[in-house]
């Protein structure tokens, strides 16, 4: 089952979201609350995030509601009172969302999205937002690293069989395509999202024939204009020689063998040997594709050591983002009833108030640094505001971009990120600075809370966040 179209999925939330919401409703607390969705720190060897999943979130917010069946289930738990169940029966999201568009790059501490709504509404949707944006952004970021490591060679998503469930498999294909993968093996993802699909054969196809070469001939008869032969079932060098025989037969009938694929062994040395054998037979047009246990680190190593490889099928390690399967993503209350609020837990301090991210560039148009500011602060010189208002009064403001438009946005964004931040190991931290207005309001709020918790008299904030500027 997947989270697409107008499926409400209101119960896809953690229980404490509902218990908090009941208490809000019971206490008559319906003030406007702003929550910020951000990543505190990035995983090892990551300096950027590729934003993905916003479209699913907006579709969910526009349609979320509790069905009669949902209400009956909640009533059966005997946890909730009738007043709250009545509230849920009429529940709709009525708030607004500001967000970085899908395909854009974000960095640590920067909000990927901010939600403002009556506090019960904003609270109930938390789990779904983190679930969708966290996973999809992690996969898009992993895929971007693989595509960059491939240095222009096509990368195909082969992750379906080992991703963590149906929804993950589909969203991995979509997020990988946003980040530059050429196609996917996932046929349903191809249907739903319009992603080109790619696939050839498994070793079982070859072993089902009594002779390897006969399996190659059979496949070529079925797909004369799109034949890719898997040559490592028994012996790779024997396999490529069998492929050459079939390639010559295809030439005689007016067709061409498109590629051979390696899925095991020493890919560096085997690719060189296979390339030499193909070229020696006048088959320089036949490409060499590889798969099997690949990730960005392996791709980088193969290319730097001179492997004769024309394309990569990357599966498990990309589809689960094996070295960084999640981001330290949080959804924190930053303003309540017009009052700035924050969390001061050790190592988990949050930044107050609705915000805007300004991206600054150097004289060459390359990204130089970001400024994290209060929402209505004036922009710094050369700074472009990134968060856009994408939902108002519970409705999506403009048609969602197509997948290809999102893919092109990522391509443009990534081209403007200096190479040092793309390095696969130990990249420098991208500079994100706080505006003066945000620093001052943060300090004022921290001081006020410190005085309250120490039993001293309350102190009001001296800065109006709606008029504060960079100065």
GROMACS .gro file of C-alpha atoms in nm:
model
  471
    1UNK     CA    1   0.000   0.000   0.000
    2UNK     CA    2   0.129   0.347  -0.084
    3UNK     CA    3   0.055   0.702   0.009
    4UNK     CA    4  -0.059   0.851  -0.319
    5UNK     CA    5  -0.337   1.063  -0.462
    6UNK     CA    6  -0.619   1.145  -0.217
    7UNK     CA    7  -0.574   0.857   0.028
    8UNK     CA    8  -0.620   1.027   0.367
    9UNK     CA    9  -0.399   0.809   0.594
   10UNK     CA   10  -0.492   1.021   0.895
   11UNK     CA   11  -0.408   0.740   1.137
   12UNK     CA   12  -0.052   0.724   1.006
   13UNK     CA   13   0.068   0.918   1.307
   14UNK     CA   14   0.230   0.846   1.641
   15UNK     CA   15  -0.009   0.805   1.931
   16UNK     CA   16   0.136   1.095   2.123
   17UNK     CA   17   0.036   1.334   1.843
   18UNK     CA   18  -0.327   1.242   1.915
   19UNK     CA   19  -0.296   1.246   2.292
   20UNK     CA   20  -0.140   1.594   2.277
   21UNK     CA   21  -0.409   1.707   2.034
   22UNK     CA   22  -0.684   1.589   2.268
   23UNK     CA   23  -0.533   1.789   2.549
   24UNK     CA   24  -0.512   2.097   2.325
   25UNK     CA   25  -0.879   2.057   2.231
   26UNK     CA   26  -0.981   1.990   2.591
   27UNK     CA   27  -0.804   2.307   2.706
   28UNK     CA   28  -0.946   2.517   2.422
   29UNK     CA   29  -0.599   2.575   2.276
   30UNK     CA   30  -0.641   2.656   1.907
   31UNK     CA   31  -0.382   2.932   1.875
   32UNK     CA   32  -0.176   2.952   1.557
   33UNK     CA   33   0.143   2.750   1.594
   34UNK     CA   34   0.443   2.738   1.363
   35UNK     CA   35   0.651   2.421   1.344
   36UNK     CA   36   0.983   2.405   1.162
   37UNK     CA   37   1.102   2.085   0.989
   38UNK     CA   38   1.482   2.075   0.973
   39UNK     CA   39   1.788   1.857   1.015
   40UNK     CA   40   2.005   1.936   1.314
   41UNK     CA   41   2.328   1.786   1.180
   42UNK     CA   42   2.413   1.600   0.862
   43UNK     CA   43   2.546   1.242   0.856
   44UNK     CA   44   2.914   1.166   0.809
   45UNK     CA   45   3.043   1.265   0.465
   46UNK     CA   46   2.732   1.470   0.385
   47UNK     CA   47   2.745   1.845   0.334
   48UNK     CA   48   2.406   1.899   0.167
   49UNK     CA   49   2.050   1.766   0.151
   50UNK     CA   50   1.849   1.719  -0.168
   51UNK     CA   51   1.493   1.812  -0.076
   52UNK     CA   52   1.241   1.546  -0.179
   53UNK     CA   53   0.893   1.444  -0.071
   54UNK     CA   54   0.718   1.782  -0.056
   55UNK     CA   55   0.465   1.692  -0.323
   56UNK     CA   56   0.346   1.391  -0.125
   57UNK     CA   57   0.317   1.604   0.188
   58UNK     CA   58   0.110   1.874   0.020
   59UNK     CA   59  -0.124   1.620  -0.138
   60UNK     CA   60  -0.166   1.457   0.202
   61UNK     CA   61  -0.237   1.788   0.376
   62UNK     CA   62  -0.494   1.887   0.117
   63UNK     CA   63  -0.686   1.563   0.167
   64UNK     CA   64  -0.623   1.440   0.520
   65UNK     CA   65  -0.932   1.349   0.722
   66UNK     CA   66  -1.048   1.083   0.965
   67UNK     CA   67  -1.301   0.839   0.826
   68UNK     CA   68  -1.591   0.696   1.025
   69UNK     CA   69  -1.394   0.373   1.047
   70UNK     CA   70  -1.096   0.565   1.187
   71UNK     CA   71  -1.314   0.726   1.451
   72UNK     CA   72  -1.464   0.389   1.550
   73UNK     CA   73  -1.117   0.243   1.589
   74UNK     CA   74  -1.000   0.533   1.808
   75UNK     CA   75  -1.316   0.504   2.016
   76UNK     CA   76  -1.245   0.134   2.068
   77UNK     CA   77  -0.910   0.214   2.228
   78UNK     CA   78  -1.093   0.391   2.512
   79UNK     CA   79  -0.821   0.657   2.515
   80UNK     CA   80  -1.015   0.950   2.375
   81UNK     CA   81  -1.318   1.145   2.488
   82UNK     CA   82  -1.622   1.221   2.274
   83UNK     CA   83  -1.536   1.589   2.237
   84UNK     CA   84  -1.205   1.505   2.078
   85UNK     CA   85  -1.352   1.234   1.857
   86UNK     CA   86  -1.608   1.487   1.730
   87UNK     CA   87  -1.321   1.723   1.657
   88UNK     CA   88  -1.141   1.453   1.458
   89UNK     CA   89  -1.455   1.363   1.264
   90UNK     CA   90  -1.456   1.719   1.125
   91UNK     CA   91  -1.078   1.747   1.102
   92UNK     CA   92  -0.925   1.919   0.800
   93UNK     CA   93  -0.591   2.092   0.762
   94UNK     CA   94  -0.654   2.467   0.735
   95UNK     CA   95  -0.304   2.605   0.771
   96UNK     CA   96  -0.024   2.731   0.552
   97UNK     CA   97   0.308   2.580   0.448
   98UNK     CA   98   0.631   2.745   0.346
   99UNK     CA   99   0.893   2.514   0.198
  100UNK     CA  100   1.208   2.478  -0.007
  101UNK     CA  101   1.093   2.336  -0.342
  102UNK     CA  102   1.172   1.975  -0.420
  103UNK     CA  103   1.505   1.934  -0.595
  104UNK     CA  104   1.663   2.227  -0.413
  105UNK     CA  105   1.962   2.189  -0.185
  106UNK     CA  106   1.940   2.250   0.187
  107UNK     CA  107   2.188   2.241   0.473
  108UNK     CA  108   2.198   2.170   0.845
  109UNK     CA  109   1.966   2.378   1.066
  110UNK     CA  110   1.778   2.518   0.766
  111UNK     CA  111   1.403   2.450   0.753
  112UNK     CA  112   1.297   2.234   0.460
  113UNK     CA  113   0.939   2.326   0.550
  114UNK     CA  114   0.751   2.534   0.805
  115UNK     CA  115   0.388   2.473   0.895
  116UNK     CA  116   0.154   2.730   1.055
  117UNK     CA  117  -0.190   2.615   1.168
  118UNK     CA  118  -0.406   2.585   1.480
  119UNK     CA  119  -0.189   2.384   1.714
  120UNK     CA  120  -0.390   2.057   1.714
  121UNK     CA  121  -0.374   2.045   1.333
  122UNK     CA  122  -0.005   2.124   1.315
  123UNK     CA  123   0.068   1.861   1.580
  124UNK     CA  124  -0.129   1.572   1.428
  125UNK     CA  125   0.050   1.591   1.091
  126UNK     CA  126   0.405   1.579   1.233
  127UNK     CA  127   0.478   1.209   1.193
  128UNK     CA  128   0.367   1.192   0.831
  129UNK     CA  129   0.577   1.493   0.733
  130UNK     CA  130   0.894   1.357   0.888
  131UNK     CA  131   0.828   1.008   0.750
  132UNK     CA  132   0.798   1.127   0.392
  133UNK     CA  133   1.051   1.409   0.371
  134UNK     CA  134   1.318   1.240   0.582
  135UNK     CA  135   1.326   0.918   0.378
  136UNK     CA  136   1.289   1.072   0.035
  137UNK     CA  137   1.550   1.341   0.102
  138UNK     CA  138   1.795   1.080   0.233
  139UNK     CA  139   1.756   0.871  -0.085
  140UNK     CA  140   1.772   1.172  -0.317
  141UNK     CA  141   2.093   1.283  -0.144
  142UNK     CA  142   2.246   0.935  -0.174
  143UNK     CA  143   2.148   0.915  -0.540
  144UNK     CA  144   2.296   1.258  -0.609
  145UNK     CA  145   2.626   1.137  -0.469
  146UNK     CA  146   2.616   0.825  -0.688
  147UNK     CA  147   2.536   1.026  -1.001
  148UNK     CA  148   2.813   1.273  -0.925
  149UNK     CA  149   3.061   0.990  -0.866
  150UNK     CA  150   2.969   0.837  -1.203
  151UNK     CA  151   3.110   1.145  -1.381
  152UNK     CA  152   2.849   1.161  -1.654
  153UNK     CA  153   2.797   0.788  -1.698
  154UNK     CA  154   2.432   0.685  -1.657
  155UNK     CA  155   2.318   0.547  -1.322
  156UNK     CA  156   2.008   0.326  -1.304
  157UNK     CA  157   1.800   0.258  -0.992
  158UNK     CA  158   1.807  -0.119  -0.924
  159UNK     CA  159   1.690  -0.095  -0.562
  160UNK     CA  160   1.333  -0.233  -0.571
  161UNK     CA  161   1.394  -0.578  -0.428
  162UNK     CA  162   1.582  -0.461  -0.119
  163UNK     CA  163   1.415  -0.135  -0.025
  164UNK     CA  164   1.212  -0.142   0.295
  165UNK     CA  165   0.864  -0.202   0.162
  166UNK     CA  166   0.637  -0.096  -0.121
  167UNK     CA  167   0.616   0.276  -0.051
  168UNK     CA  168   0.991   0.297   0.003
  169UNK     CA  169   1.059   0.121  -0.329
  170UNK     CA  170   0.843   0.366  -0.521
  171UNK     CA  171   0.970   0.674  -0.344
  172UNK     CA  172   1.332   0.557  -0.384
  173UNK     CA  173   1.282   0.535  -0.760
  174UNK     CA  174   1.123   0.880  -0.770
  175UNK     CA  175   1.382   1.047  -0.548
  176UNK     CA  176   1.669   0.884  -0.736
  177UNK     CA  177   1.531   1.013  -1.063
  178UNK     CA  178   1.507   1.366  -0.923
  179UNK     CA  179   1.875   1.344  -0.829
  180UNK     CA  180   1.985   1.245  -1.178
  181UNK     CA  181   1.943   0.869  -1.217
  182UNK     CA  182   1.862   0.791  -1.578
  183UNK     CA  183   1.596   0.526  -1.522
  184UNK     CA  184   1.463   0.260  -1.285
  185UNK     CA  185   1.400  -0.114  -1.291
  186UNK     CA  186   1.076  -0.053  -1.097
  187UNK     CA  187   0.794  -0.089  -1.349
  188UNK     CA  188   0.521   0.051  -1.122
  189UNK     CA  189   0.734   0.358  -1.054
  190UNK     CA  190   0.766   0.395  -1.431
  191UNK     CA  191   0.388   0.386  -1.467
  192UNK     CA  192   0.308   0.619  -1.178
  193UNK     CA  193   0.580   0.877  -1.223
  194UNK     CA  194   0.672   0.853  -1.591
  195UNK     CA  195   1.029   0.744  -1.514
  196UNK     CA  196   1.204   0.555  -1.799
  197UNK     CA  197   1.229   0.185  -1.714
  198UNK     CA  198   1.533  -0.035  -1.771
  199UNK     CA  199   1.590  -0.408  -1.737
  200UNK     CA  200   1.749  -0.704  -1.910
  201UNK     CA  201   1.786  -1.053  -1.766
  202UNK     CA  202   1.886  -1.244  -1.454
  203UNK     CA  203   2.124  -1.537  -1.424
  204UNK     CA  204   1.821  -1.766  -1.393
  205UNK     CA  205   1.727  -1.689  -1.753
  206UNK     CA  206   2.066  -1.809  -1.873
  207UNK     CA  207   2.075  -2.119  -1.655
  208UNK     CA  208   1.728  -2.221  -1.775
  209UNK     CA  209   1.886  -2.293  -2.117
  210UNK     CA  210   2.122  -2.584  -2.176
  211UNK     CA  211   2.373  -2.351  -2.342
  212UNK     CA  212   2.464  -1.991  -2.258
  213UNK     CA  213   2.482  -1.885  -2.620
  214UNK     CA  214   2.133  -2.018  -2.688
  215UNK     CA  215   1.998  -1.804  -2.404
  216UNK     CA  216   2.165  -1.501  -2.564
  217UNK     CA  217   2.013  -1.585  -2.903
  218UNK     CA  218   1.668  -1.630  -2.753
  219UNK     CA  219   1.683  -1.293  -2.581
  220UNK     CA  220   1.809  -1.122  -2.896
  221UNK     CA  221   1.517  -1.266  -3.091
  222UNK     CA  222   1.272  -1.116  -2.840
  223UNK     CA  223   1.445  -0.777  -2.810
  224UNK     CA  224   1.647  -0.725  -3.129
  225UNK     CA  225   1.679  -0.350  -3.079
  226UNK     CA  226   1.738  -0.350  -2.704
  227UNK     CA  227   1.958  -0.648  -2.624
  228UNK     CA  228   2.180  -0.636  -2.316
  229UNK     CA  229   2.350  -0.967  -2.233
  230UNK     CA  230   2.456  -1.072  -1.882
  231UNK     CA  231   2.792  -1.239  -1.939
  232UNK     CA  232   2.916  -1.350  -1.595
  233UNK     CA  233   2.689  -1.646  -1.518
  234UNK     CA  234   2.966  -1.901  -1.574
  235UNK     CA  235   3.288  -1.741  -1.695
  236UNK     CA  236   3.294  -1.376  -1.795
  237UNK     CA  237   3.550  -1.402  -2.076
  238UNK     CA  238   3.373  -1.702  -2.226
  239UNK     CA  239   3.048  -1.511  -2.185
  240UNK     CA  240   3.174  -1.210  -2.380
  241UNK     CA  241   3.293  -1.435  -2.661
  242UNK     CA  242   2.948  -1.590  -2.680
  243UNK     CA  243   2.802  -1.241  -2.682
  244UNK     CA  244   3.030  -1.151  -2.974
  245UNK     CA  245   2.895  -1.444  -3.176
  246UNK     CA  246   2.540  -1.324  -3.114
  247UNK     CA  247   2.638  -0.963  -3.189
  248UNK     CA  248   2.772  -1.066  -3.530
  249UNK     CA  249   2.452  -1.257  -3.602
  250UNK     CA  250   2.252  -0.951  -3.504
  251UNK     CA  251   2.457  -0.734  -3.740
  252UNK     CA  252   2.377  -0.972  -4.025
  253UNK     CA  253   2.006  -0.918  -3.959
  254UNK     CA  254   2.037  -0.541  -3.937
  255UNK     CA  255   2.047  -0.504  -3.557
  256UNK     CA  256   2.310  -0.421  -3.297
  257UNK     CA  257   2.392  -0.558  -2.956
  258UNK     CA  258   2.340  -0.266  -2.721
  259UNK     CA  259   2.548  -0.371  -2.420
  260UNK     CA  260   2.692  -0.646  -2.203
  261UNK     CA  261   2.655  -0.648  -1.826
  262UNK     CA  262   2.889  -0.759  -1.548
  263UNK     CA  263   2.740  -0.835  -1.207
  264UNK     CA  264   3.029  -0.997  -1.018
  265UNK     CA  265   3.402  -1.045  -0.997
  266UNK     CA  266   3.681  -0.790  -1.029
  267UNK     CA  267   3.486  -0.526  -1.216
  268UNK     CA  268   3.796  -0.316  -1.282
  269UNK     CA  269   4.001  -0.584  -1.451
  270UNK     CA  270   3.712  -0.766  -1.614
  271UNK     CA  271   3.577  -0.446  -1.768
  272UNK     CA  272   3.917  -0.374  -1.921
  273UNK     CA  273   3.949  -0.726  -2.059
  274UNK     CA  274   3.596  -0.728  -2.197
  275UNK     CA  275   3.649  -0.389  -2.359
  276UNK     CA  276   3.966  -0.509  -2.530
  277UNK     CA  277   3.795  -0.824  -2.659
  278UNK     CA  278   3.493  -0.632  -2.792
  279UNK     CA  279   3.707  -0.368  -2.958
  280UNK     CA  280   3.928  -0.635  -3.112
  281UNK     CA  281   3.618  -0.775  -3.283
  282UNK     CA  282   3.508  -0.437  -3.416
  283UNK     CA  283   3.234  -0.403  -3.154
  284UNK     CA  284   3.343  -0.072  -3.006
  285UNK     CA  285   2.979   0.039  -3.007
  286UNK     CA  286   2.880  -0.226  -2.749
  287UNK     CA  287   2.863  -0.067  -2.406
  288UNK     CA  288   2.974  -0.226  -2.080
  289UNK     CA  289   2.733  -0.196  -1.790
  290UNK     CA  290   2.803  -0.313  -1.435
  291UNK     CA  291   2.598  -0.385  -1.123
  292UNK     CA  292   2.635  -0.567  -0.793
  293UNK     CA  293   2.715  -0.413  -0.454
  294UNK     CA  294   2.776  -0.064  -0.588
  295UNK     CA  295   2.758   0.274  -0.418
  296UNK     CA  296   2.917   0.615  -0.471
  297UNK     CA  297   3.245   0.512  -0.310
  298UNK     CA  298   3.279   0.208  -0.536
  299UNK     CA  299   3.185   0.410  -0.844
  300UNK     CA  300   3.445   0.672  -0.764
  301UNK     CA  301   3.711   0.407  -0.712
  302UNK     CA  302   3.629   0.226  -1.039
  303UNK     CA  303   3.640   0.543  -1.243
  304UNK     CA  304   3.958   0.677  -1.085
  305UNK     CA  305   4.137   0.346  -1.151
  306UNK     CA  306   4.040   0.346  -1.518
  307UNK     CA  307   3.762   0.089  -1.539
  308UNK     CA  308   3.615   0.052  -1.888
  309UNK     CA  309   3.257   0.102  -1.774
  310UNK     CA  310   2.984   0.293  -1.956
  311UNK     CA  311   2.701   0.276  -1.702
  312UNK     CA  312   2.603   0.155  -1.357
  313UNK     CA  313   2.306  -0.024  -1.203
  314UNK     CA  314   2.300   0.075  -0.837
  315UNK     CA  315   2.063  -0.106  -0.605
  316UNK     CA  316   2.061  -0.187  -0.236
  317UNK     CA  317   2.310   0.065  -0.105
  318UNK     CA  318   2.141   0.353  -0.283
  319UNK     CA  319   1.784   0.241  -0.216
  320UNK     CA  320   1.839   0.225   0.159
  321UNK     CA  321   2.112   0.492   0.173
  322UNK     CA  322   2.322   0.230   0.348
  323UNK     CA  323   2.584   0.454   0.508
  324UNK     CA  324   2.333   0.720   0.616
  325UNK     CA  325   1.982   0.568   0.621
  326UNK     CA  326   1.824   0.866   0.794
  327UNK     CA  327   1.872   1.232   0.875
  328UNK     CA  328   1.853   1.376   1.226
  329UNK     CA  329   1.531   1.545   1.122
  330UNK     CA  330   1.311   1.726   1.370
  331UNK     CA  331   0.977   1.911   1.367
  332UNK     CA  332   0.986   2.171   1.641
  333UNK     CA  333   0.745   2.435   1.763
  334UNK     CA  334   0.905   2.776   1.702
  335UNK     CA  335   0.614   3.016   1.755
  336UNK     CA  336   0.288   2.981   1.948
  337UNK     CA  337   0.016   3.244   1.953
  338UNK     CA  338   0.264   3.503   1.821
  339UNK     CA  339   0.514   3.420   2.096
  340UNK     CA  340   0.862   3.290   2.004
  341UNK     CA  341   0.933   2.951   2.161
  342UNK     CA  342   1.225   2.711   2.154
  343UNK     CA  343   1.370   2.394   2.297
  344UNK     CA  344   1.682   2.420   2.512
  345UNK     CA  345   1.765   2.052   2.566
  346UNK     CA  346   2.138   1.980   2.561
  347UNK     CA  347   2.252   1.934   2.203
  348UNK     CA  348   1.900   1.991   2.071
  349UNK     CA  349   1.841   2.364   2.096
  350UNK     CA  350   1.597   2.487   1.833
  351UNK     CA  351   1.578   2.826   1.663
  352UNK     CA  352   1.279   3.051   1.729
  353UNK     CA  353   1.012   3.190   1.499
  354UNK     CA  354   0.912   3.144   1.134
  355UNK     CA  355   1.219   3.177   0.916
  356UNK     CA  356   1.350   3.241   0.569
  357UNK     CA  357   1.668   3.108   0.409
  358UNK     CA  358   1.865   3.340   0.184
  359UNK     CA  359   2.117   3.188  -0.053
  360UNK     CA  360   2.415   3.405  -0.140
  361UNK     CA  361   2.636   3.358  -0.444
  362UNK     CA  362   2.985   3.466  -0.546
  363UNK     CA  363   3.086   3.663  -0.854
  364UNK     CA  364   3.066   3.346  -1.065
  365UNK     CA  365   2.713   3.267  -0.954
  366UNK     CA  366   2.826   2.975  -0.736
  367UNK     CA  367   2.673   2.924  -0.392
  368UNK     CA  368   2.888   3.091  -0.128
  369UNK     CA  369   2.684   3.079   0.194
  370UNK     CA  370   2.330   3.087   0.331
  371UNK     CA  371   2.175   3.328   0.579
  372UNK     CA  372   1.910   3.190   0.811
  373UNK     CA  373   1.684   3.480   0.903
  374UNK     CA  374   1.348   3.571   1.050
  375UNK     CA  375   1.071   3.533   0.792
  376UNK     CA  376   1.019   3.904   0.731
  377UNK     CA  377   1.375   4.029   0.754
  378UNK     CA  378   1.509   4.213   0.453
  379UNK     CA  379   1.729   4.003   0.225
  380UNK     CA  380   2.107   4.032   0.242
  381UNK     CA  381   2.293   4.148  -0.066
  382UNK     CA  382   2.289   3.883  -0.343
  383UNK     CA  383   2.066   3.663  -0.130
  384UNK     CA  384   1.779   3.472  -0.290
  385UNK     CA  385   1.492   3.363  -0.063
  386UNK     CA  386   1.442   2.987  -0.081
  387UNK     CA  387   1.130   2.911   0.122
  388UNK     CA  388   0.815   2.962  -0.083
  389UNK     CA  389   0.457   2.974   0.034
  390UNK     CA  390   0.312   2.657  -0.119
  391UNK     CA  391  -0.012   2.610   0.079
  392UNK     CA  392  -0.262   2.857   0.223
  393UNK     CA  393  -0.585   2.794   0.414
  394UNK     CA  394  -0.533   2.422   0.361
  395UNK     CA  395  -0.516   2.447  -0.017
  396UNK     CA  396  -0.222   2.400  -0.253
  397UNK     CA  397  -0.149   2.742  -0.400
  398UNK     CA  398  -0.017   2.644  -0.744
  399UNK     CA  399   0.000   2.325  -0.951
  400UNK     CA  400   0.277   2.099  -0.829
  401UNK     CA  401   0.580   2.089  -1.060
  402UNK     CA  402   0.619   1.784  -1.280
  403UNK     CA  403   0.883   1.529  -1.195
  404UNK     CA  404   1.094   1.639  -1.489
  405UNK     CA  405   1.068   2.003  -1.380
  406UNK     CA  406   1.187   1.901  -1.034
  407UNK     CA  407   1.470   1.699  -1.189
  408UNK     CA  408   1.580   2.001  -1.392
  409UNK     CA  409   1.567   2.221  -1.083
  410UNK     CA  410   1.801   1.983  -0.903
  411UNK     CA  411   2.037   1.972  -1.200
  412UNK     CA  412   2.062   2.350  -1.205
  413UNK     CA  413   2.099   2.378  -0.827
  414UNK     CA  414   2.367   2.112  -0.808
  415UNK     CA  415   2.569   2.278  -1.085
  416UNK     CA  416   2.595   2.590  -0.867
  417UNK     CA  417   2.731   2.406  -0.562
  418UNK     CA  418   3.111   2.434  -0.549
  419UNK     CA  419   3.288   2.105  -0.604
  420UNK     CA  420   3.447   2.093  -0.260
  421UNK     CA  421   3.103   2.044  -0.104
  422UNK     CA  422   3.034   1.751  -0.339
  423UNK     CA  423   3.334   1.549  -0.225
  424UNK     CA  424   3.234   1.203  -0.110
  425UNK     CA  425   3.456   1.194   0.196
  426UNK     CA  426   3.518   1.466   0.452
  427UNK     CA  427   3.363   1.758   0.261
  428UNK     CA  428   3.377   2.094   0.439
  429UNK     CA  429   3.068   2.219   0.617
  430UNK     CA  430   2.867   2.458   0.403
  431UNK     CA  431   2.856   2.798   0.575
  432UNK     CA  432   2.516   2.888   0.720
  433UNK     CA  433   2.505   3.202   0.933
  434UNK     CA  434   2.227   3.347   1.146
  435UNK     CA  435   2.102   3.694   1.071
  436UNK     CA  436   2.140   3.960   1.336
  437UNK     CA  437   1.767   3.969   1.392
  438UNK     CA  438   1.744   3.594   1.448
  439UNK     CA  439   2.047   3.596   1.678
  440UNK     CA  440   1.900   3.874   1.891
  441UNK     CA  441   1.554   3.719   1.914
  442UNK     CA  442   1.708   3.382   1.997
  443UNK     CA  443   1.918   3.536   2.272
  444UNK     CA  444   1.625   3.732   2.413
  445UNK     CA  445   1.406   3.422   2.421
  446UNK     CA  446   1.675   3.208   2.583
  447UNK     CA  447   1.726   3.474   2.851
  448UNK     CA  448   1.354   3.499   2.916
  449UNK     CA  449   1.318   3.124   2.956
  450UNK     CA  450   1.627   3.104   3.177
  451UNK     CA  451   1.484   3.369   3.407
  452UNK     CA  452   1.145   3.199   3.417
  453UNK     CA  453   1.291   2.861   3.501
  454UNK     CA  454   1.514   3.011   3.768
  455UNK     CA  455   1.214   3.163   3.939
  456UNK     CA  456   1.301   3.526   3.853
  457UNK     CA  457   1.052   3.773   3.718
  458UNK     CA  458   0.942   3.724   3.360
  459UNK     CA  459   1.106   3.951   3.105
  460UNK     CA  460   0.933   4.045   2.782
  461UNK     CA  461   1.113   4.022   2.446
  462UNK     CA  462   1.226   4.366   2.333
  463UNK     CA  463   1.240   4.275   1.965
  464UNK     CA  464   0.932   4.259   1.745
  465UNK     CA  465   1.007   3.972   1.505
  466UNK     CA  466   0.764   4.113   1.248
  467UNK     CA  467   0.966   4.432   1.203
  468UNK     CA  468   1.319   4.321   1.286
  469UNK     CA  469   1.570   4.374   1.001
  470UNK     CA  470   1.929   4.281   0.937
  471UNK     CA  471   2.046   4.627   1.024
   0.00000   0.00000   0.00000
